[in-house]
Short mmCIF file of C-alpha atoms and ligand atoms in Angstrom, two decimals:
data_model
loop_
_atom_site.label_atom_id
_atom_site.label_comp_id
_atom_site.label_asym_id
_atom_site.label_seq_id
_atom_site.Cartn_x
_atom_site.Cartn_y
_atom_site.Cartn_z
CA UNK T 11 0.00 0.00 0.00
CA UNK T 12 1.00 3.70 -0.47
CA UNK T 13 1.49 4.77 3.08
CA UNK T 14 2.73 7.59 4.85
CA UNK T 15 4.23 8.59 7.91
CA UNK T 16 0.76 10.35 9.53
CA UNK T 17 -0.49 7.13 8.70
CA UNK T 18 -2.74 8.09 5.30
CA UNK T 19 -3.18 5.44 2.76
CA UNK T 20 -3.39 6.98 -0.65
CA UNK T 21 -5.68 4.59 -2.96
CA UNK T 22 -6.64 7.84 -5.63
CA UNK T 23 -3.99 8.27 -8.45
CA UNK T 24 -4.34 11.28 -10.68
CA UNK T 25 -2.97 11.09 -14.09
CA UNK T 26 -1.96 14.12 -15.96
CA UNK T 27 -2.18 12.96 -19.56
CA UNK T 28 -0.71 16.17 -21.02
CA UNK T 29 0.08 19.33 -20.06
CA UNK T 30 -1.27 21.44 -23.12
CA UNK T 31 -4.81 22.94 -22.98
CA UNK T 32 -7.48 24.48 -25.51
CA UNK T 33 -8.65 26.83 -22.80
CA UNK T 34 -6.26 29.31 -20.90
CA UNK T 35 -8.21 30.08 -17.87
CA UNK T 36 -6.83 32.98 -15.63
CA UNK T 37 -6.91 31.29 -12.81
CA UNK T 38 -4.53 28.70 -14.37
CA UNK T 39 -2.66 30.10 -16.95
CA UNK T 40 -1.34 33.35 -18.76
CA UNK T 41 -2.57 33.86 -22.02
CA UNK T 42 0.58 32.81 -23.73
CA UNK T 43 4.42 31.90 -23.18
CA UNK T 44 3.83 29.16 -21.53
CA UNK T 45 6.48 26.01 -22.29
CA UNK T 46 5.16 22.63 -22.78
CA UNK T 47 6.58 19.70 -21.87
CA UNK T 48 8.40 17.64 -25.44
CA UNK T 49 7.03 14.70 -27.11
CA UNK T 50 9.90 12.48 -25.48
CA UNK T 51 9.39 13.57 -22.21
CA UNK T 52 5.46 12.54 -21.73
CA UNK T 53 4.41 9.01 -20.75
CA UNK T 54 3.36 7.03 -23.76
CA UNK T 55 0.69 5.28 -23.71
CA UNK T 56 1.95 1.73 -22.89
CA UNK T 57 3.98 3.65 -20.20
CA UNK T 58 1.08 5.29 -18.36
CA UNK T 59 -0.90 1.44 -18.51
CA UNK T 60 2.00 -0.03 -17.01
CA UNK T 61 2.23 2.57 -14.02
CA UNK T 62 -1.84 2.40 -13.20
CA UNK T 63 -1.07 -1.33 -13.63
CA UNK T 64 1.75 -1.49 -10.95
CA UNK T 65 -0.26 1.28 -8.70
CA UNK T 66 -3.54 -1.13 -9.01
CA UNK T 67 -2.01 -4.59 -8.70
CA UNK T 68 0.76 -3.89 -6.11
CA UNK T 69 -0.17 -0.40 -4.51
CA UNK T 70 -3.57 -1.23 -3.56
CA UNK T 71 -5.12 2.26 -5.53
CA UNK T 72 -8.54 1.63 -6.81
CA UNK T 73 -9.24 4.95 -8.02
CA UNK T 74 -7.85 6.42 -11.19
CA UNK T 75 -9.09 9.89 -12.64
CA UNK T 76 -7.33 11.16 -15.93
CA UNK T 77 -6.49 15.23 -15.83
CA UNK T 78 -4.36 17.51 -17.21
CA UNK T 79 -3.87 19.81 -19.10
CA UNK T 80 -6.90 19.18 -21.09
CA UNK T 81 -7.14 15.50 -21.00
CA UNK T 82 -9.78 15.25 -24.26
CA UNK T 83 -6.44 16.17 -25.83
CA UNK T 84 -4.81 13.07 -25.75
CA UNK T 85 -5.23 11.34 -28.62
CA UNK T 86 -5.67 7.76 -27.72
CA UNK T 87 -7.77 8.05 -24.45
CA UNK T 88 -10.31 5.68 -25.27
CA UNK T 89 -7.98 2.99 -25.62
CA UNK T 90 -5.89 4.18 -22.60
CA UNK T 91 -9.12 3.88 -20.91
CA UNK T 92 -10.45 0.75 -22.45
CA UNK T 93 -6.72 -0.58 -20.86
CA UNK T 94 -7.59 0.56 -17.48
CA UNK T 95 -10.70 -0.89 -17.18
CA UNK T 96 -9.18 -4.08 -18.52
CA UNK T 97 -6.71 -4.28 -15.32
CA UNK T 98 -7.86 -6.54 -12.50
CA UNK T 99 -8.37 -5.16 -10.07
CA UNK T 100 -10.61 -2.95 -12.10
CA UNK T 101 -10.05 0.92 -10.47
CA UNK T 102 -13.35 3.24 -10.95
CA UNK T 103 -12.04 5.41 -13.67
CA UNK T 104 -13.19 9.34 -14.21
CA UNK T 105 -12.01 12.33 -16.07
CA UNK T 106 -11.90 15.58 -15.19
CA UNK T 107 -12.14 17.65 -18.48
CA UNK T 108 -12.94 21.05 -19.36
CA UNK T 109 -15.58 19.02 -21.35
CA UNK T 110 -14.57 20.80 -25.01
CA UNK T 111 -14.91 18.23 -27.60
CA UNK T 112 -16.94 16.03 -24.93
CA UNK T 113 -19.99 15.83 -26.95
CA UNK T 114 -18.00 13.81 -29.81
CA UNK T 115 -16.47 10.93 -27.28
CA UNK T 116 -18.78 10.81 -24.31
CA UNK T 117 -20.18 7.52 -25.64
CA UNK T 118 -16.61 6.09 -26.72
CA UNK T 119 -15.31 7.03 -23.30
CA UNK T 120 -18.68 4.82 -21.56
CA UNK T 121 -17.79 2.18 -24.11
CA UNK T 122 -14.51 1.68 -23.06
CA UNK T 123 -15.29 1.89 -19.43
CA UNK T 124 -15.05 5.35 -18.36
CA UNK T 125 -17.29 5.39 -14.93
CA UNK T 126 -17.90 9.27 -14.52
CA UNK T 127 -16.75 12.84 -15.65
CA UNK T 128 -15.99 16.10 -13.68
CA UNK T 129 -16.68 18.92 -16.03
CA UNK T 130 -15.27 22.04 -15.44
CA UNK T 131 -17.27 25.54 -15.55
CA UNK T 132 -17.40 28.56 -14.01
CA UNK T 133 -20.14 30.59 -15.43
CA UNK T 134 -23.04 30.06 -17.53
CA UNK T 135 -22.43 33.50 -19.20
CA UNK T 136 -21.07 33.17 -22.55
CA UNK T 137 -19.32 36.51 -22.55
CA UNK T 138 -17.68 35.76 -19.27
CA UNK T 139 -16.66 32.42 -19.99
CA UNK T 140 -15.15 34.30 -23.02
CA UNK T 141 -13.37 36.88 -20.28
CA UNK T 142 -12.48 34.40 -18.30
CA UNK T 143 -11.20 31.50 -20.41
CA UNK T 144 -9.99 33.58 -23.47
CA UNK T 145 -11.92 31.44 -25.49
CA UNK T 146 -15.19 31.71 -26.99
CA UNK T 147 -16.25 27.91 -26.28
CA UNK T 148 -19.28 27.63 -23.90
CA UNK T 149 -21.76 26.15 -26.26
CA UNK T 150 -19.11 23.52 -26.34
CA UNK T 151 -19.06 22.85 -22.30
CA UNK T 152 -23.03 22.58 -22.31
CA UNK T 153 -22.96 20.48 -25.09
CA UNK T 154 -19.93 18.18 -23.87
CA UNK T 155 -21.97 18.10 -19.94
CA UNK T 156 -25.39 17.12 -21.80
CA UNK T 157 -23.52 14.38 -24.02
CA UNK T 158 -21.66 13.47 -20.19
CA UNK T 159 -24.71 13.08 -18.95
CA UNK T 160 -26.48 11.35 -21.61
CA UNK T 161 -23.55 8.51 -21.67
CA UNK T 162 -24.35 7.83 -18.26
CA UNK T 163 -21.04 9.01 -17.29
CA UNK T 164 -22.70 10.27 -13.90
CA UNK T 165 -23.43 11.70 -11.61
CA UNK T 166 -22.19 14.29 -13.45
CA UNK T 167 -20.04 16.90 -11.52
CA UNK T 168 -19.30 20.19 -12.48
CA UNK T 169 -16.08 22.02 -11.37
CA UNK T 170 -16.72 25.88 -10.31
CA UNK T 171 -13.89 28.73 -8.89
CA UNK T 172 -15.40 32.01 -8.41
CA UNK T 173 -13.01 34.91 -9.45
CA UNK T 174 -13.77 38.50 -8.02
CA UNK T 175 -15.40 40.82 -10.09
CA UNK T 176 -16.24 38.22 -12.93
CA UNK T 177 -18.35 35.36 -12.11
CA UNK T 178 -18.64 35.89 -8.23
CA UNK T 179 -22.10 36.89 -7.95
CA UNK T 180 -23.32 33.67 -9.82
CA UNK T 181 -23.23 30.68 -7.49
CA UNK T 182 -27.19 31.01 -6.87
CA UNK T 183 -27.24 30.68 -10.35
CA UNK T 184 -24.77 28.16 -11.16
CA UNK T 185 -26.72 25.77 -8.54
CA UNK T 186 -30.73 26.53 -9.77
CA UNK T 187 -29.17 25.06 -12.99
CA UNK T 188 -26.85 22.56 -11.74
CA UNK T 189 -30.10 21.01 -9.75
CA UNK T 190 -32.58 21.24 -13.10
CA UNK T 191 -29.81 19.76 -14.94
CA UNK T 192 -29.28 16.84 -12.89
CA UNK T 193 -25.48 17.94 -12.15
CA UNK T 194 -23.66 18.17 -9.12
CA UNK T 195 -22.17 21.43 -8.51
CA UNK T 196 -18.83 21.82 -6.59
CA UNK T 197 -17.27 25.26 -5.84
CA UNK T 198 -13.43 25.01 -5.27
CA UNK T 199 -11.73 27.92 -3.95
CA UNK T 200 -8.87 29.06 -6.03
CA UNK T 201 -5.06 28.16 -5.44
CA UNK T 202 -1.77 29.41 -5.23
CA UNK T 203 -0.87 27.11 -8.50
CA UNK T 204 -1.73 29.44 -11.75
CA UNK T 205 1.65 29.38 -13.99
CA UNK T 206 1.83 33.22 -13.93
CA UNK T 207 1.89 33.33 -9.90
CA UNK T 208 -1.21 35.87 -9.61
CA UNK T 209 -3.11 34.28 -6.68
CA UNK T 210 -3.33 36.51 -3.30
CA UNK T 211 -5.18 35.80 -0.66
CA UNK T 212 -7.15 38.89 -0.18
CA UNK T 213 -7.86 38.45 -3.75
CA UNK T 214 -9.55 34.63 -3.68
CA UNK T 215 -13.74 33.71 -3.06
CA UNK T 216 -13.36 31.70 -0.55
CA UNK T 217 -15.27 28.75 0.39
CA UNK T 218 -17.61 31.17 3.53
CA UNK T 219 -17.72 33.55 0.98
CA UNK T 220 -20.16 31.27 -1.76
CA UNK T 221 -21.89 29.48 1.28
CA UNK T 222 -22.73 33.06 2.42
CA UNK T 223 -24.42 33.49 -1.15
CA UNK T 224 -25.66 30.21 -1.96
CA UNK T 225 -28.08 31.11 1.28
CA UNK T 226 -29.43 33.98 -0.24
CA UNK T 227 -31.53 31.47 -2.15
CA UNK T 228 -31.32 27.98 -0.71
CA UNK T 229 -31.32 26.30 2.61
CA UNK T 230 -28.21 24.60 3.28
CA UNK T 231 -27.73 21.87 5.62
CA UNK T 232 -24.31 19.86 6.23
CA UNK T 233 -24.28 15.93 4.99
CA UNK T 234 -22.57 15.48 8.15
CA UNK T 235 -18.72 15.04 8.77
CA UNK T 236 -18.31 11.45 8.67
CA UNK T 237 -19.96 11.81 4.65
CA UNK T 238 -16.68 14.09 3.58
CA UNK T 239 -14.48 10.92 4.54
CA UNK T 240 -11.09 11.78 2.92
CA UNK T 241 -13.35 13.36 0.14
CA UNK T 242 -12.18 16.77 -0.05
CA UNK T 243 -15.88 18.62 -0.80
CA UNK T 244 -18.09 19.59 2.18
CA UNK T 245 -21.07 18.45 1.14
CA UNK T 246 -24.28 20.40 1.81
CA UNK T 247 -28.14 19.30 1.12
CA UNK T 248 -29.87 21.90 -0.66
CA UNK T 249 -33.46 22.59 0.48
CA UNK T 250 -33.54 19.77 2.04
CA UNK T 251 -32.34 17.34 -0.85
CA UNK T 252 -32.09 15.00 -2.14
CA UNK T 253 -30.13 17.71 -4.39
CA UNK T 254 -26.60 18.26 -2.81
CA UNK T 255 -23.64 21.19 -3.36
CA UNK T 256 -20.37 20.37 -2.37
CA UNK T 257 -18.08 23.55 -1.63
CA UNK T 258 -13.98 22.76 -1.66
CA UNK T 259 -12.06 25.05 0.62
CA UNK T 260 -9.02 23.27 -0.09
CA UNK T 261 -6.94 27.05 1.46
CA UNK T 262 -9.65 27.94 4.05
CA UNK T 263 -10.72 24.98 4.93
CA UNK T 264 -8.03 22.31 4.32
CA UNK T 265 -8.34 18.15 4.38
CA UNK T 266 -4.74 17.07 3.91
CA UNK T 267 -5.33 15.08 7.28
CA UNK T 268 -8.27 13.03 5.35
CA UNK T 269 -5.90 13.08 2.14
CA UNK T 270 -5.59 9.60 -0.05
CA UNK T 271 -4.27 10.69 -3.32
CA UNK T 272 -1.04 10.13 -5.35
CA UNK T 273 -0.01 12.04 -8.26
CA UNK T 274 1.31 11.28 -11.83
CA UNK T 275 2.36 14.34 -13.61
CA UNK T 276 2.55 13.47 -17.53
CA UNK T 277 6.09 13.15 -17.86
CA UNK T 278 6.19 10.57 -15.23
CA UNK T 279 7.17 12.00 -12.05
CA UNK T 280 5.10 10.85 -9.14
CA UNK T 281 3.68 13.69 -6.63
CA UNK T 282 2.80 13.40 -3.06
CA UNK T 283 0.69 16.68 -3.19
CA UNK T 284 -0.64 19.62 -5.40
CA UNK T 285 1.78 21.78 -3.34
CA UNK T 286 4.86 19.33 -3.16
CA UNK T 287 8.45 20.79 -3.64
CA UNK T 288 9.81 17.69 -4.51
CA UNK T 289 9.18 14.81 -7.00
CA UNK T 290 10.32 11.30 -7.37
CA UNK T 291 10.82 10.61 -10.98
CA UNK T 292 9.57 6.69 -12.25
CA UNK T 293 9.85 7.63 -16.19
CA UNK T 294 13.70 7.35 -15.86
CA UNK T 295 13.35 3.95 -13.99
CA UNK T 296 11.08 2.76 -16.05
CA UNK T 297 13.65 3.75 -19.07
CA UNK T 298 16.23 2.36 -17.62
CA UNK T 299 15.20 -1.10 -17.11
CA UNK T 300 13.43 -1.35 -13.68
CA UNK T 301 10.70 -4.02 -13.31
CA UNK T 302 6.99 -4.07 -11.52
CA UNK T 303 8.73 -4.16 -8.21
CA UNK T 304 11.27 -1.95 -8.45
CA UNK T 305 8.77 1.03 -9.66
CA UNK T 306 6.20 0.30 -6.75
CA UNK T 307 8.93 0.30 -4.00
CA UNK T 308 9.92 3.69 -5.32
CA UNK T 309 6.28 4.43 -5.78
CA UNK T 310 5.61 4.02 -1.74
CA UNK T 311 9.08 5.51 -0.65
CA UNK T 312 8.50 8.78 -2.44
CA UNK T 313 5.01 8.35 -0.33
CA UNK T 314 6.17 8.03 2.44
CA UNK T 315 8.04 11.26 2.68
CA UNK T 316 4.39 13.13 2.30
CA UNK T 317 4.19 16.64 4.17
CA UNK T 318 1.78 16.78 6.78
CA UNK T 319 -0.08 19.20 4.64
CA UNK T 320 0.06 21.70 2.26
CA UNK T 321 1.97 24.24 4.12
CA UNK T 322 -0.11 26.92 2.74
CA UNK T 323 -0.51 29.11 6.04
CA UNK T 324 3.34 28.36 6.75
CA UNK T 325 4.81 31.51 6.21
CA UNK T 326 7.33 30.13 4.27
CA UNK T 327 4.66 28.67 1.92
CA UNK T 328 6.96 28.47 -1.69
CA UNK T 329 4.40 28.39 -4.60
CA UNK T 330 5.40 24.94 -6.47
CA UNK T 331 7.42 25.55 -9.45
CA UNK T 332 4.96 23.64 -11.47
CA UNK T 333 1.45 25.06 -12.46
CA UNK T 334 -1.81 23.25 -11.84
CA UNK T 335 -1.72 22.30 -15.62
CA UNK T 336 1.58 20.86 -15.80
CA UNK T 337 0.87 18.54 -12.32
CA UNK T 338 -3.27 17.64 -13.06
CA UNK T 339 -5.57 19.02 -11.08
N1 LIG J 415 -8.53 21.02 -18.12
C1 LIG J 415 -9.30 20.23 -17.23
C2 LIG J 415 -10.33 21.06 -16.51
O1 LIG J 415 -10.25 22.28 -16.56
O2 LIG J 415 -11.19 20.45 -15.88
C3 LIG J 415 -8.49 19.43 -16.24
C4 LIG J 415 -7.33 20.12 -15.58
S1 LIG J 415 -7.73 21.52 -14.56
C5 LIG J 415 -6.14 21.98 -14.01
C6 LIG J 415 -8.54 20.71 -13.20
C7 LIG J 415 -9.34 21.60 -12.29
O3 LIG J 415 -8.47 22.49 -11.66
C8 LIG J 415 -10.39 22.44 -12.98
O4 LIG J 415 -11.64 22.22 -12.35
C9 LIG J 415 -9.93 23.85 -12.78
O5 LIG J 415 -11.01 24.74 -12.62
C10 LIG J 415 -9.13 23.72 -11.52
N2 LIG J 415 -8.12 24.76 -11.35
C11 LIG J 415 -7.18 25.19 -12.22
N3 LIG J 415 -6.41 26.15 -11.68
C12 LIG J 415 -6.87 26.32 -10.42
C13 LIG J 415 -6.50 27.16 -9.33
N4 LIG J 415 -5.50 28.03 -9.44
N5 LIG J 415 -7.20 27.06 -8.18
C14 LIG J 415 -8.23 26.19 -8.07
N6 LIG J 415 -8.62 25.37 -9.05
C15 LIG J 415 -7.97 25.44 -10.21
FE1 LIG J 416 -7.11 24.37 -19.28
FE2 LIG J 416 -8.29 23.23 -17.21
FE3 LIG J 416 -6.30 25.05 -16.85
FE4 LIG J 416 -8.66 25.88 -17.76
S1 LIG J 416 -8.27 24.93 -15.76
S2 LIG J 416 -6.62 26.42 -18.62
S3 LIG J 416 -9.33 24.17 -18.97
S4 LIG J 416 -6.11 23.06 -17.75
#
């Protein structure tokens, strides 16, 4: 098992399946200048099979979600999935996508044994989502959550951060539709990991902040502790339920004691946190010969040197040299 020395058992690998993105949201990245990562740096495909392999056979993970970057991008998901759900033990497998070209392989991805998506958006505004994304795609995020949804790739979940002065105002909104839509809505407050280093704290929504407007409109009333587990969202009823709205205060409200996840970045380095300094790097092993066991015992001793937590109220707190996009959110 993946353990660590406070005792947490990570058994939820994320897998950044490429770095690049279609969108270039300001809360993640500039608008250009960004460097990607080269061709023979990234995983290939039979690479990134044989890691979830080793993590799921020997490592005793038994969730996998693909991320990125924008992992639609990848050409040759659906077989990288259909691989996954091949290993036994078979790990749920989801997505987290910012659901742009969605609509075209929703039903490949279910085919091949994709359990569930996490969509991404922040506003149901077309000319914000234009502001805030720099792209003019929103007809293509409704279109990819509908297709999502009509896959059975659910529930559903759609990914929200609230940015001052541009969509902040909307989370009544957001969740009236989210509900009639059949989606559940999660607000995550934004982080210290945008490539261009523009996050303050005075500056962020944070998680009080969008309960404080959700009950403008709605009743909220808490699932109850024991129902976040090591799942990061605090989940809320709405109105009684069954509808739910889960709110992610991963700065003002942090879970690292609860944490179980493990992190692949797409050129193979594995990641004990969103806010690690340090990496351990298994694409030169695996290049240089080592078999299953080798990998998974450097697998659990990079694990085992995971931080307590994120350090982000440690005045020292060092910003990770690697943006969201390049570890997989
Ligand atoms: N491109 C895909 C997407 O947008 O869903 C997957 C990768 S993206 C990095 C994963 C999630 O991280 C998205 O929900 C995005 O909104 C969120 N995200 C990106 N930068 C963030 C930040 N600085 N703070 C909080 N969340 C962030
Ligand atoms: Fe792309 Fe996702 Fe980052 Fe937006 S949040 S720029 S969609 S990687």
């Amino acid at each position: 098992m993946l353990v660590d020395t406070y005792g947490r058992v990570a058994t939820d690998l994320r897998v950044s399946l490429t770095d690049r993105c279609n969108l270039r949201c300001t809360y993640c990245m500039p608008e250009e200048g960004l460097q990607w990562l080269g061709k023979p740096e990234l995983l290939t495909d039979e690479e990134i099979v044989r890691l979830v392999g080793i993590a799921v056979t020997r490592l005793g993970v038994t969730e996998v979600r693909f991320t990125g970057g924008e992992p639609l991008l990848r050409r040759g998901l659906v077989d990288l999935v259909r691989r996954c759900a091949a290993l036994a033990p078979r790990p749920r497998l989801s997505l987290t996508t910012n659901g742009i070209g969605l609509a075209r392989t929703a039903g490949a991805l279910a085919e091949a044994g994709l359990d569930r998506v996490n969509v991404s958006l922040d506003t149901l505004r077309p000319e914000v989502f234009k502001t805030l994304t720099r792209r003019d795609r929103h007809q293509d995020v409704l279109d990819g959550l509908a297709a999502a949804h009509a896959a059975g790739l659910t529930p559903v979940k759609v990914n929200t951060v609230l940015m001052p002065g541009l969509n902040e105002d909307e989370a009544p909104e957001l969740l009236a539709w989210a509900l009639a839509e059949g989606y559940e809505l999660r607000f995550i407050e934004q982080m210290p990991l945008d490539a261009q280093h523009g996050w303050t704290r005075e500056g962020m929504i944070t998680a009080g902040d969008v309960l404080a407007s959700l009950r403008t409109r709605f009743r909220l009333s808490p699932e109850g502790d024991r129902e976040r587990g090591s799942a990061p969202a605090e989940r809320w009823l709405v109105d009684g339920g069954p509808g739910r709205v889960g709110v992610i205060g991963s700065v003002t409200r942090p879970f690292c004691a609860a944490c179980d996840r493990t992190r692949l970045t797409a050129d193979g380095q594995v990641r004990t946190c969103l806010f690690a300094t340090e990496e351990s790097d298994l694409r030169s092993a695996l290049r240089s010969g080592a078999d299953d066991e080798e990998i998974a015992r450097r697998w659990r001793l990079a694990m085992w040197g995971k931080k307590a937590g994120s350090g982000l109220d440690d005045p020292a707190f060092l910003q990770p040299t690697r943006p969201m996009s390049a570890i997989g959110g």
